[in-house]
Short mmCIF file of C-alpha atoms in Angstrom, two decimals:
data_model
loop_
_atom_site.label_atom_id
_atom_site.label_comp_id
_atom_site.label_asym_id
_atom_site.label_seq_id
_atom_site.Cartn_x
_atom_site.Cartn_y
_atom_site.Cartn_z
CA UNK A 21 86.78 99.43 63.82
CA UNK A 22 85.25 102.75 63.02
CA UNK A 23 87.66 105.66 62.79
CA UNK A 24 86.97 108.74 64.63
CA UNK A 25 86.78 112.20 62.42
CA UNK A 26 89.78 114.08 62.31
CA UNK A 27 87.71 117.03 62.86
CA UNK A 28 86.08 115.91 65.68
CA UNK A 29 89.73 115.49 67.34
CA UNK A 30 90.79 119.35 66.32
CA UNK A 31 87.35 120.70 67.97
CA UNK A 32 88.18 119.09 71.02
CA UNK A 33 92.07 119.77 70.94
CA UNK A 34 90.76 123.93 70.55
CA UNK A 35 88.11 123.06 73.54
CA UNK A 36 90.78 122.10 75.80
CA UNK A 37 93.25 124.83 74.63
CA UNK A 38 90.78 127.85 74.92
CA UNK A 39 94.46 130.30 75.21
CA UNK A 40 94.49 129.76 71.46
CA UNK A 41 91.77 131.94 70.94
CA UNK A 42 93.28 135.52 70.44
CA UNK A 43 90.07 136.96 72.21
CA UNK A 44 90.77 134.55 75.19
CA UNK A 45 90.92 136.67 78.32
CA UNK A 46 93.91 135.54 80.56
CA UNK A 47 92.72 135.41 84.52
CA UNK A 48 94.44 137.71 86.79
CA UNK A 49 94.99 134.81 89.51
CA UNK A 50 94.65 136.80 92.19
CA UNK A 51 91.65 135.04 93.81
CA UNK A 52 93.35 131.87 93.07
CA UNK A 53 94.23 129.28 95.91
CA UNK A 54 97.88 127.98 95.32
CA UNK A 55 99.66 125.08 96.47
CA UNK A 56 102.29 125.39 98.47
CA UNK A 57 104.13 123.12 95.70
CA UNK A 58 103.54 125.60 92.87
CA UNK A 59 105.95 127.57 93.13
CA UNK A 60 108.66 124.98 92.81
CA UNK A 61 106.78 122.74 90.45
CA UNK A 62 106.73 125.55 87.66
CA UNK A 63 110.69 126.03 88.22
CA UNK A 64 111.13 122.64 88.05
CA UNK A 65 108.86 122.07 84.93
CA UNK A 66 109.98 125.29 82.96
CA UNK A 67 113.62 124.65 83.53
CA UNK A 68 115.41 125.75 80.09
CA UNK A 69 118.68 124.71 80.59
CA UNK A 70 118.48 121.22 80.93
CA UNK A 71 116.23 118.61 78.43
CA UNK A 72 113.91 116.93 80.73
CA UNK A 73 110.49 116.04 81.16
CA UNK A 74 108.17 116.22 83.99
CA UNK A 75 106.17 113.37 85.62
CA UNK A 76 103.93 115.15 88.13
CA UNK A 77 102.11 112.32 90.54
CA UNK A 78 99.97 112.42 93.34
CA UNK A 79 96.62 110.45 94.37
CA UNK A 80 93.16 111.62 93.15
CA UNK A 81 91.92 115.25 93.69
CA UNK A 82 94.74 116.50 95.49
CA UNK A 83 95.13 119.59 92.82
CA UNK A 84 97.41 118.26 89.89
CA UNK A 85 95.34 119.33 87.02
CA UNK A 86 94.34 122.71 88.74
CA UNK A 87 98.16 122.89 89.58
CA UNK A 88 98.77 122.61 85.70
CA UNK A 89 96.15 124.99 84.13
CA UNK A 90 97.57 127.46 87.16
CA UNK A 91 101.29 126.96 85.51
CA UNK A 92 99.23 127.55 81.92
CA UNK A 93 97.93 130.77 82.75
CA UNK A 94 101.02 132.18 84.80
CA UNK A 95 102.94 131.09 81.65
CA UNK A 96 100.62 133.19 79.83
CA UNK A 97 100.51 136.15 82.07
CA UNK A 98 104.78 136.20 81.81
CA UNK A 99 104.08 137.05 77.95
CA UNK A 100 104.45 132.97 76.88
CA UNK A 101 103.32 132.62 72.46
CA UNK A 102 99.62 131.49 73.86
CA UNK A 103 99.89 129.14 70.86
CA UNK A 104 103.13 127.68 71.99
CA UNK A 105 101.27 126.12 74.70
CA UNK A 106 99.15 122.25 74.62
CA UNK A 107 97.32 120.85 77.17
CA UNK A 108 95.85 117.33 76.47
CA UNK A 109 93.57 115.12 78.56
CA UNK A 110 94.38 111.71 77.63
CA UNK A 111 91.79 109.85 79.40
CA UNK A 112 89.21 111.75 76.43
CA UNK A 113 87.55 109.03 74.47
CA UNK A 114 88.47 110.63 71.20
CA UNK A 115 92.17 110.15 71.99
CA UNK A 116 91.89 106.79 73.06
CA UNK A 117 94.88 104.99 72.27
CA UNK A 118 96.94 108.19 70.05
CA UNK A 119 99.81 108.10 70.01
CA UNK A 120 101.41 111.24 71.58
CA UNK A 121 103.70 112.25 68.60
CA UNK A 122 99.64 112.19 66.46
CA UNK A 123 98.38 114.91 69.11
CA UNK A 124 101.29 116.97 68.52
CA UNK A 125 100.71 116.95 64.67
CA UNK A 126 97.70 118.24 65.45
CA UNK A 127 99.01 120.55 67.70
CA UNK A 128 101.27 122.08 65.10
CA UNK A 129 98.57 122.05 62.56
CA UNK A 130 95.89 123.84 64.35
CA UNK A 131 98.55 126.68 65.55
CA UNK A 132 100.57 127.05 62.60
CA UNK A 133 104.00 126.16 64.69
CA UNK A 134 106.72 124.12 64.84
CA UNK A 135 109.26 123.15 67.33
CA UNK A 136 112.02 125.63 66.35
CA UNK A 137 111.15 127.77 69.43
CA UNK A 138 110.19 127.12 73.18
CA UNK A 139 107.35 125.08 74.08
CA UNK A 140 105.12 123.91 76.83
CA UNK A 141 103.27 120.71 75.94
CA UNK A 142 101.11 118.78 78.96
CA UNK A 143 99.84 115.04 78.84
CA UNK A 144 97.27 114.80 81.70
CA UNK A 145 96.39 111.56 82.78
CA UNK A 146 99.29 109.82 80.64
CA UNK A 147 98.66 106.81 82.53
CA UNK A 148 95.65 105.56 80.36
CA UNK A 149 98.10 105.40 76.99
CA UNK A 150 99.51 102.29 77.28
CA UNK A 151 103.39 102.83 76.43
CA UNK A 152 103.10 106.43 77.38
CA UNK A 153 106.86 106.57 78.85
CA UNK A 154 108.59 104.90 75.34
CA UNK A 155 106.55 107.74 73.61
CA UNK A 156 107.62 110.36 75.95
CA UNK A 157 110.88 109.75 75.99
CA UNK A 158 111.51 109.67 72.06
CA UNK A 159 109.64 112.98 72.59
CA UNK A 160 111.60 114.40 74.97
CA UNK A 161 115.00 113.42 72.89
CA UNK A 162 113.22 114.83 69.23
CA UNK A 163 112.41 118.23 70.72
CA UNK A 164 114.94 119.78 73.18
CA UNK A 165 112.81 123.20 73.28
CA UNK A 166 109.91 121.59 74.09
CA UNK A 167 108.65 121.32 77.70
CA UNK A 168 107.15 118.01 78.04
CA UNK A 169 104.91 117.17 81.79
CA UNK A 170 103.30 114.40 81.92
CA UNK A 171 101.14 113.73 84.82
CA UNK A 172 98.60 111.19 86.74
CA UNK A 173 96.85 109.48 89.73
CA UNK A 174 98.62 106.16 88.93
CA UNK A 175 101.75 107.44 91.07
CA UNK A 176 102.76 103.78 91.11
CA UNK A 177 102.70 102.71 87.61
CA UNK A 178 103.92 105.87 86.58
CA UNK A 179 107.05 106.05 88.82
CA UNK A 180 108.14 102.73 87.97
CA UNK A 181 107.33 103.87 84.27
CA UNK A 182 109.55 106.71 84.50
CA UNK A 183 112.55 105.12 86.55
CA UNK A 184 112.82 102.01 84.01
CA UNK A 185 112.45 104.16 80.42
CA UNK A 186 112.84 107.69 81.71
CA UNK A 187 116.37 107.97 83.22
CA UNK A 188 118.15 111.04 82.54
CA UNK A 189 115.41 112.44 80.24
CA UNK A 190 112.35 112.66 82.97
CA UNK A 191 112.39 113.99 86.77
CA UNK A 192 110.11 113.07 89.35
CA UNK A 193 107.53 115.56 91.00
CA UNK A 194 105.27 114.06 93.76
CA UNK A 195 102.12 116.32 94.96
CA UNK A 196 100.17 115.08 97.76
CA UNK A 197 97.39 115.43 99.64
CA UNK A 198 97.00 118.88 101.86
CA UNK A 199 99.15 119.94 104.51
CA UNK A 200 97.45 121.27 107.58
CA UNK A 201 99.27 124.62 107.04
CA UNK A 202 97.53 124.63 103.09
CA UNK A 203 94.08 123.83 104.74
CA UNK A 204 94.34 126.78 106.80
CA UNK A 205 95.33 128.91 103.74
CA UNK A 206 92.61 127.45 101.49
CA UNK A 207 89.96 128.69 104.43
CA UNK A 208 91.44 131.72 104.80
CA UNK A 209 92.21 131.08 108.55
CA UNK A 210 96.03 131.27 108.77
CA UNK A 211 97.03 134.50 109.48
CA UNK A 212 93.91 134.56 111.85
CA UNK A 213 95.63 131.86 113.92
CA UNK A 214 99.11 131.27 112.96
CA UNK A 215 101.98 133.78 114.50
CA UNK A 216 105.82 132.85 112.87
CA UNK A 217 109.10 133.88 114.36
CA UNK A 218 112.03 132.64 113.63
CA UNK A 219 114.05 130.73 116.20
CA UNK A 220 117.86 129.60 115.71
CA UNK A 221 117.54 129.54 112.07
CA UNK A 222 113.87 127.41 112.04
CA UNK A 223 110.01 128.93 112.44
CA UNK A 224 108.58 128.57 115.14
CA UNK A 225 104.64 129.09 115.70
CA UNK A 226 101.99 130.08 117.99
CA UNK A 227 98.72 130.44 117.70
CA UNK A 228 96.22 133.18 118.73
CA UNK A 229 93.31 130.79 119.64
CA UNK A 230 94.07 127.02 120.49
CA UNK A 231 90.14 126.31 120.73
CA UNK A 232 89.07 127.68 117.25
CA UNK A 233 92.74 126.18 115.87
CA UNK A 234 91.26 122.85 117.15
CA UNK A 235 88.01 123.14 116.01
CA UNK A 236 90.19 123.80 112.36
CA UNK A 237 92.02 120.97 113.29
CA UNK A 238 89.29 118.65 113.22
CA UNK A 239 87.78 119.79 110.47
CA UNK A 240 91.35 118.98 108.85
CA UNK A 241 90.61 115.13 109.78
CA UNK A 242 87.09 115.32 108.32
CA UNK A 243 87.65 116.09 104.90
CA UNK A 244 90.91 118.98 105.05
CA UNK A 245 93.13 116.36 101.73
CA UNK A 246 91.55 117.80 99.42
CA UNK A 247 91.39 121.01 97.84
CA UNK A 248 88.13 120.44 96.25
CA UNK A 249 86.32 119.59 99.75
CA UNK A 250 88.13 122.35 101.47
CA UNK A 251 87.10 124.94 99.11
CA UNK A 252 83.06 123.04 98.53
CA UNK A 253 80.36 122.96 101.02
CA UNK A 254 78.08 120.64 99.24
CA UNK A 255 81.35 118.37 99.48
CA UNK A 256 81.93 119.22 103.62
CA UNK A 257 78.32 118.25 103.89
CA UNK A 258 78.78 114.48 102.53
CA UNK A 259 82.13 113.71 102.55
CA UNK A 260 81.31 109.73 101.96
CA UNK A 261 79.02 109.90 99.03
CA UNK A 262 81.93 112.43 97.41
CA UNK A 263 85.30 111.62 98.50
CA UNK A 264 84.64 107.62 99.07
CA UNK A 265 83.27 107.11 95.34
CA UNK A 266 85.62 109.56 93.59
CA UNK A 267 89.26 108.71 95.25
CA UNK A 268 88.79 105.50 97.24
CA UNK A 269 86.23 103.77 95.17
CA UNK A 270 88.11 104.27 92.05
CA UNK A 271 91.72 103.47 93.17
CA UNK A 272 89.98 100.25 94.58
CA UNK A 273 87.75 99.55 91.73
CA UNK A 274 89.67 100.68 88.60
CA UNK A 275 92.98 101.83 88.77
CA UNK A 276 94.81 98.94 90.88
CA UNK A 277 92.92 95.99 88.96
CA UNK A 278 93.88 97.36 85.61
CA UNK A 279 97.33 98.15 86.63
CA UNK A 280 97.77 95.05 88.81
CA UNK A 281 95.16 92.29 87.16
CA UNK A 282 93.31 92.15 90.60
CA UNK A 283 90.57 89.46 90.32
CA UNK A 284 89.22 90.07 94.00
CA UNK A 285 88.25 93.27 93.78
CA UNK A 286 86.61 92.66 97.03
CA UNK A 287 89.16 90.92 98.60
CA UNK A 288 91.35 94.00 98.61
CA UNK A 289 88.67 96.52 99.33
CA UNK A 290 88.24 94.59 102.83
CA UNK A 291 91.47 94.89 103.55
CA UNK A 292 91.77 98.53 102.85
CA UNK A 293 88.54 99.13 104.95
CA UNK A 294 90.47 97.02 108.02
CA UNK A 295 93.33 98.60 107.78
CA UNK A 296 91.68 102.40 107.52
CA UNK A 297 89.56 101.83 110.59
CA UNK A 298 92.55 100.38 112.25
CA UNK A 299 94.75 103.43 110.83
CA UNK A 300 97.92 104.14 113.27
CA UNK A 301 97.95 100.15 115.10
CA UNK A 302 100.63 98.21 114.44
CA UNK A 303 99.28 95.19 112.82
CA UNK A 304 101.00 91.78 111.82
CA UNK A 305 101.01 89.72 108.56
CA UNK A 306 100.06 86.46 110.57
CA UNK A 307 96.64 88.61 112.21
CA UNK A 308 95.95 89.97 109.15
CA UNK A 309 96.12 86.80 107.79
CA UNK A 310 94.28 84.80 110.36
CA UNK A 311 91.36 87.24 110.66
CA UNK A 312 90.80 87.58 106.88
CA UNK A 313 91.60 84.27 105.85
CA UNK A 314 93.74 85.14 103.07
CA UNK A 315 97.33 84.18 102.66
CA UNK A 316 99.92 86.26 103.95
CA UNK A 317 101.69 86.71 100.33
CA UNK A 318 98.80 87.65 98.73
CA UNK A 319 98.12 90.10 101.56
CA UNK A 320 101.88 91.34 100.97
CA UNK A 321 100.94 92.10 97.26
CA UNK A 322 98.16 94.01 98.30
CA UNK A 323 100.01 95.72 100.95
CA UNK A 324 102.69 96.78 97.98
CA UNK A 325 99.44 98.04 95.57
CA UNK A 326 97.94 99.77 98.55
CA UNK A 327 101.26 101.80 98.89
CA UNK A 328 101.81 102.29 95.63
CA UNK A 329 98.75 103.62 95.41
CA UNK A 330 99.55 106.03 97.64
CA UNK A 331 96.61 104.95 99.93
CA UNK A 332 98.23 104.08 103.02
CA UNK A 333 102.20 103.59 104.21
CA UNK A 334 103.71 100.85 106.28
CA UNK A 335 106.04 102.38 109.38
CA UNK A 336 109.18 100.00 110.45
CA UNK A 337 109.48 99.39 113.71
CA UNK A 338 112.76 100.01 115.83
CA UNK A 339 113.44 98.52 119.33
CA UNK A 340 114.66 100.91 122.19
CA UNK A 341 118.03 101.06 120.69
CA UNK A 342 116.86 102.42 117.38
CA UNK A 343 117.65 99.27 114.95
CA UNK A 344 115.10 97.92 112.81
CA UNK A 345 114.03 94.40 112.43
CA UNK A 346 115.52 91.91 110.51
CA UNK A 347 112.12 90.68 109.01
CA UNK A 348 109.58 93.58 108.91
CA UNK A 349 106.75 90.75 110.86
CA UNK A 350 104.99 93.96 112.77
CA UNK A 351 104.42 97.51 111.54
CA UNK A 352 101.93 100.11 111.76
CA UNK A 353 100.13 101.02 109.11
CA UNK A 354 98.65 105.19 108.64
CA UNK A 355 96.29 106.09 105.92
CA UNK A 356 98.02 108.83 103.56
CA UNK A 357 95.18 110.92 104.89
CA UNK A 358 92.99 110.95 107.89
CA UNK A 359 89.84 112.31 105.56
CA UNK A 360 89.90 109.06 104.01
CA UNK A 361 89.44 107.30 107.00
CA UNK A 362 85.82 109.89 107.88
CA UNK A 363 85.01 109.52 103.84
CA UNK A 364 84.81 105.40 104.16
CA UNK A 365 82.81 105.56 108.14
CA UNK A 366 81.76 108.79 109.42
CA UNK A 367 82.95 112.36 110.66
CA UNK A 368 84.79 112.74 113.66
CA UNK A 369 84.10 115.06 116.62
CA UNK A 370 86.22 116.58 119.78
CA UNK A 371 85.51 113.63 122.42
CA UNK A 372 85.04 110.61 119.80
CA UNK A 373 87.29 107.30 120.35
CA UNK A 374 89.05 107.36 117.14
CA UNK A 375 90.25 111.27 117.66
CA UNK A 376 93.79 109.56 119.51
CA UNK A 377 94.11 107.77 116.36
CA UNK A 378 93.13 110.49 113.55
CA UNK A 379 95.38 113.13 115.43
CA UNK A 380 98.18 110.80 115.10
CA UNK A 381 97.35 109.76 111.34
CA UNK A 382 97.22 113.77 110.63
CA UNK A 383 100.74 114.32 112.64
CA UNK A 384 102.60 111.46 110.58
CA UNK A 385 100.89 112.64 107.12
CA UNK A 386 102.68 115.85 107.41
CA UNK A 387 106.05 113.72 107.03
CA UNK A 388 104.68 111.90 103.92
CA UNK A 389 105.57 115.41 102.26
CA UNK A 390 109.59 114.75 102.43
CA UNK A 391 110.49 111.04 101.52
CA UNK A 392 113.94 111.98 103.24
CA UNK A 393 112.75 112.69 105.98
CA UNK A 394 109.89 109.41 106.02
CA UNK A 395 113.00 107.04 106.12
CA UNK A 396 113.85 108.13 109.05
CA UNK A 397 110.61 108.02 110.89
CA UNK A 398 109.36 105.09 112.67
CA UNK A 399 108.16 104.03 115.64
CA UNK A 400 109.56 102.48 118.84
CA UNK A 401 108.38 98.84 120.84
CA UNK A 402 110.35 96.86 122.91
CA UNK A 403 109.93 94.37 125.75
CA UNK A 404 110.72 95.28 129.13
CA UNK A 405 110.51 93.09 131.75
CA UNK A 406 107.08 91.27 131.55
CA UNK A 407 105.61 94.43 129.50
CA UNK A 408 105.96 95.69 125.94
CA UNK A 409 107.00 99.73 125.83
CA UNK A 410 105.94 101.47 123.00
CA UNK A 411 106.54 105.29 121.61
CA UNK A 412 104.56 106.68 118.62
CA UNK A 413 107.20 108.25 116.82
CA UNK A 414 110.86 108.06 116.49
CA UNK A 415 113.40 109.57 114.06
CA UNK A 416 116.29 107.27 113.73
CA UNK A 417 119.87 109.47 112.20
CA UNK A 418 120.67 107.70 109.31
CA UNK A 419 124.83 108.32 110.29
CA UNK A 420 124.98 107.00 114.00
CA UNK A 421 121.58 104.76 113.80
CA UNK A 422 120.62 106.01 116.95
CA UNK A 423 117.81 108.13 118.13
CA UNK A 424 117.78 111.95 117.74
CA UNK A 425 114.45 112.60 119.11
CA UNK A 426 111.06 110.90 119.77
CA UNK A 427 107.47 112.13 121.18
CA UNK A 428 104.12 110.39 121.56
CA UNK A 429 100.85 112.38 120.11
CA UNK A 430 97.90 112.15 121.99
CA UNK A 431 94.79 114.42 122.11
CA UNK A 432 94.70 115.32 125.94
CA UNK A 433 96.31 117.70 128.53
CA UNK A 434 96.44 114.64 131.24
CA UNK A 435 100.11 113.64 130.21
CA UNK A 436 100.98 116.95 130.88
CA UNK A 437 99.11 117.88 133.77
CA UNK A 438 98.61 114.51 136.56
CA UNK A 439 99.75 111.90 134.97
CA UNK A 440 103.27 112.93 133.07
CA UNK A 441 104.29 109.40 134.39
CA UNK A 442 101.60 107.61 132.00
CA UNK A 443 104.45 108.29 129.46
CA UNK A 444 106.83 105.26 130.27
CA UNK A 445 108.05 104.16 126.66
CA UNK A 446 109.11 107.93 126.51
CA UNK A 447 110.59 108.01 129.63
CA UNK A 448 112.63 104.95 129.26
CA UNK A 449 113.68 105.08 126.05
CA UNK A 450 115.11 108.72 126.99
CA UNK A 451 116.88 107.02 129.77
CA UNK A 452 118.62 104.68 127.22
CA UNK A 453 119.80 107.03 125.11
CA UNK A 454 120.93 109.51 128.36
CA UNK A 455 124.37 110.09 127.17
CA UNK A 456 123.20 112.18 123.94
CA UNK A 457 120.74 112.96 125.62
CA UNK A 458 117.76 112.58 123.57
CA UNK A 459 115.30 115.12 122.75
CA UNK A 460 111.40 114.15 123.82
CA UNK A 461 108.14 115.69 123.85
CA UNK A 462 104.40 114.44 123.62
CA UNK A 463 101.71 116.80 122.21
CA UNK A 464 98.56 118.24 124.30
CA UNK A 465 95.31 119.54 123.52
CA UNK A 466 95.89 122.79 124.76
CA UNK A 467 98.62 123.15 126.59
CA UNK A 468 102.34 124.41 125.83
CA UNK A 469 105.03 123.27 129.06
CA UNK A 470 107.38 121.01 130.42
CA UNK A 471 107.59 118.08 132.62
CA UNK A 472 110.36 116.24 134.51
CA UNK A 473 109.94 112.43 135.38
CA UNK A 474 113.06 110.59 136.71
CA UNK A 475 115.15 113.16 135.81
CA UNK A 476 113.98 113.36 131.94
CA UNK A 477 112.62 116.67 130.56
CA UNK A 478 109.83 116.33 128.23
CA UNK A 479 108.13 119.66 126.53
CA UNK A 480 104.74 119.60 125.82
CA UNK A 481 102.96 121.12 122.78
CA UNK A 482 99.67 121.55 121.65
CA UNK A 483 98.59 118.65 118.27
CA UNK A 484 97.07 120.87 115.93
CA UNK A 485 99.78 123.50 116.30
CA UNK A 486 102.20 120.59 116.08
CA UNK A 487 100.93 119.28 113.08
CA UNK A 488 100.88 123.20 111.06
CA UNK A 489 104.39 123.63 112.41
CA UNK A 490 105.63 120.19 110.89
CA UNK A 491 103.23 120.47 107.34
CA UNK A 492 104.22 124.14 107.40
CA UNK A 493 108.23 123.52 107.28
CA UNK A 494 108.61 120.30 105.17
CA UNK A 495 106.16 122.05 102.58
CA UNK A 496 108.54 124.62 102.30
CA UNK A 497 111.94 122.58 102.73
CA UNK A 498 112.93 123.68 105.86
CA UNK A 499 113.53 121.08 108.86
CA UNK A 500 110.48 120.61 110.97
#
């Protein structure tokens, strides 16, 4: 096998590190968009005091390598040795199959430095070196002033990588798609629409204009995951050719089959496509199974891969006391992010059928941003009388396994207007739990009120103002 040139390697190692250069001009960052998540990424990452390593994860094109080169040049503003500092892309041919301990040699030989003093060294895309976490971690142990993050759209492979050879020496940092409350920042809308006050120790919103909020608000749904659509028109303007081929086609067609050994590559992209036209229905492993014709344990495994993946998640269901199944037979299933669902069909608009759905896809993906909190979530069906009940969402308390509030999402004023009684499963699952009493609301279009059926109270709120408050506050660790 021919050998690649040494100096081949070093001119690409000084491409990728242009911050060696001593005439290298360090940006300003103040036309930068940030996540929400960089702020507590870089503490986490740039933590002295303890020797650990960082595995940052998250699907494709949700930020992480902007997020990096960001900590890079904030590093470097703060006065950090530019020539302390490594970046490495290890999906680049030349490094195919190096061995991280070889890059840093390099590293050190191109710079002149050792590891006696603090470092920041950053494996992007560690997924594609097979063995990456035994490296790391014999890293992480050799050089305890070294900064080691590691990071890549593999989040499966590489949090089971990290949990079996990284205990105690690597920590866990998940970025996901958008929040509605980062779309809004990314178009420079927020402060336009958004009003915060603080209310018994949690924000509160309102917004200055519902309509243009909504109009936001569906532009979330069309393509508002990810930063690089938000912030390109070309992008906005064909969300399928860009977003289908670059995130969903190669999850589908190259990461999961190499990770997994997939043979039916097609196999599993039907199901995906079912399941994200079908996003927010609770489905069954017996229909799934009996419209597809593939057996329910191989459509488990590719249930597990799709989740993994961070594609889609699977919802338990609780019954109108608020206990789960013993087998999990029906659950609904949400994609990770309603754009995906526009990116694989077609864009949505105010008045189309799947809006109900989307809306409540959008709502639930703002929980996928605390996995505390996603525990807890789940949604409510029961049998009463000849008729099934059902209620969208429903947090369970982990201590007293019992409801502590619940609301359906829908995209219309009726339920609050003429028809408050069209919400049964809320009403009657309020009247179980009437000794608490339980908390319940269902979100409007527009409107903000409250309603009384047999005796039950149930505040009204508008969807997209809903879904900023609850992205807004788990993005920033406070309770929704």
């Amino acid at each position: 096998m021919l050998e690649i040139s040494q100096s081949d390697i070093l001119k690409s190692l000084k491409r990728d590190n242009p911050w060696w250069d001593a005439e290298y001009a360090i940006p300003d960052g103040s036309i930068e968009k940030y996540r929400s998540y960089f702020r507590p990424f870089c503490e986490l990452s740039l933590d002295w005091s303890v020797n650990r390593s960082t595995i940052l994860m998250g699907p494709r094109r949700v930020g992480k390598t902007v997020m990096l080169r960001q900590m890079i040049e904030e590093a470097l503003r703060d006065g950090f040795d530019r020539t302390r500092i490594l970046f490495v892309s290890i999906d680049t041919p030349l490094y195919s199959g190096m061995p991280l301990d070889r890059l840093i040699s390099l590293f050190e030989e191109v710079t002149g430095q050792g590891s006696d003093e603090r470092r920041i060294i950053i494996f992007d895309e560690v997924q594609y070196l097979k063995e990456w976490e035994v490296h790391l971690k014999v890293l992480t142990d050799r050089h305890p002033k070294t900064r080691f993050i590691a990071s890549g759209s593999a989040a499966a492979a590489l949090k089971l990588k990290s949990q079996e050879s990284g205990a105690g020496r690597f920590t866990d940092f998940f970025l996901p798609p958008l929040t509605f409350a980062e779309f809004l920042a990314f178009r420079d809308v927020e402060d336009e629409l958004i009003e915060a006050r603080q209310m018994q120790g949690t924000m509160r919103y309102t917004t200055t204009d519902i309509e243009q909020l909504n109009i936001e608000f569906i532009n979330y749904l069309n393509f508002g995951g990810y930063p690089e659509a938000v912030l390109n028109k070309t992008i906005q303007a064909d969300v399928q050719r860009f977003l289908g081929r670059d995130i969903i086609d190669k999850v589908l067609l190259r990461d999961l089959p190499s990770l997994y050994g997939i043979q039916d590559i097609q196999e599993l992209n039907r199901l995906f496509t079912t399941l994200a036209y079908h996003t927010g229905e609770e489905i069954s492993l017996d229909g799934l199974a009996q419209s597809s014709g593939v057996a329910k344990n191989t459509i488990t495994k590719y249930l597990d891969y799709l989740e993994a993946a961070f594609l889609i998640v699977r919802v338990k269901r609780v019954d109108e006391t608020g206990k789960t199944f013993a087998r999990m037979r029906n659950f609904k299933v949400y994609l990770t992010n309603p754009s995906m669902r526009t990116a694989l069909f077609a864009p949505v608009e105010d008045g189309d059928e799947p809006m109900g759905a989307l809306a409540e896809t959008a709502i639930f993906s703002q929980w996928f941003h605390s996995n505390q909190m996603m525990n807890n979530i789940h949604y409510a069906r029961w049998k009463q009388g000849r008729t099934y009940l059902e209620v969208d969402l429903v947090r369970v308390d982990a201590a007293r396994l019992k409801p502590s509030w619940a609301y359906e999402i829908k995209w219309s004023d009726r339920y609050a207007g003429d028809q408050p009684g069209e919400l049964r499963g809320l009403i009657e699952l309020a009247k179980k739990h009437a000794d608490m009493p339980l908390p319940v609301g269902a979100t409007t279009k527009t409107l903000t009120c409250e309603t009384e059926v047999d005796g039950i109270t149930v505040r009204h709120f508008p969807c997209a103002l809903h879904c900023y408050q609850v992205g807004k506050n788990v993005a920033e660790g406070r309770a929704p």
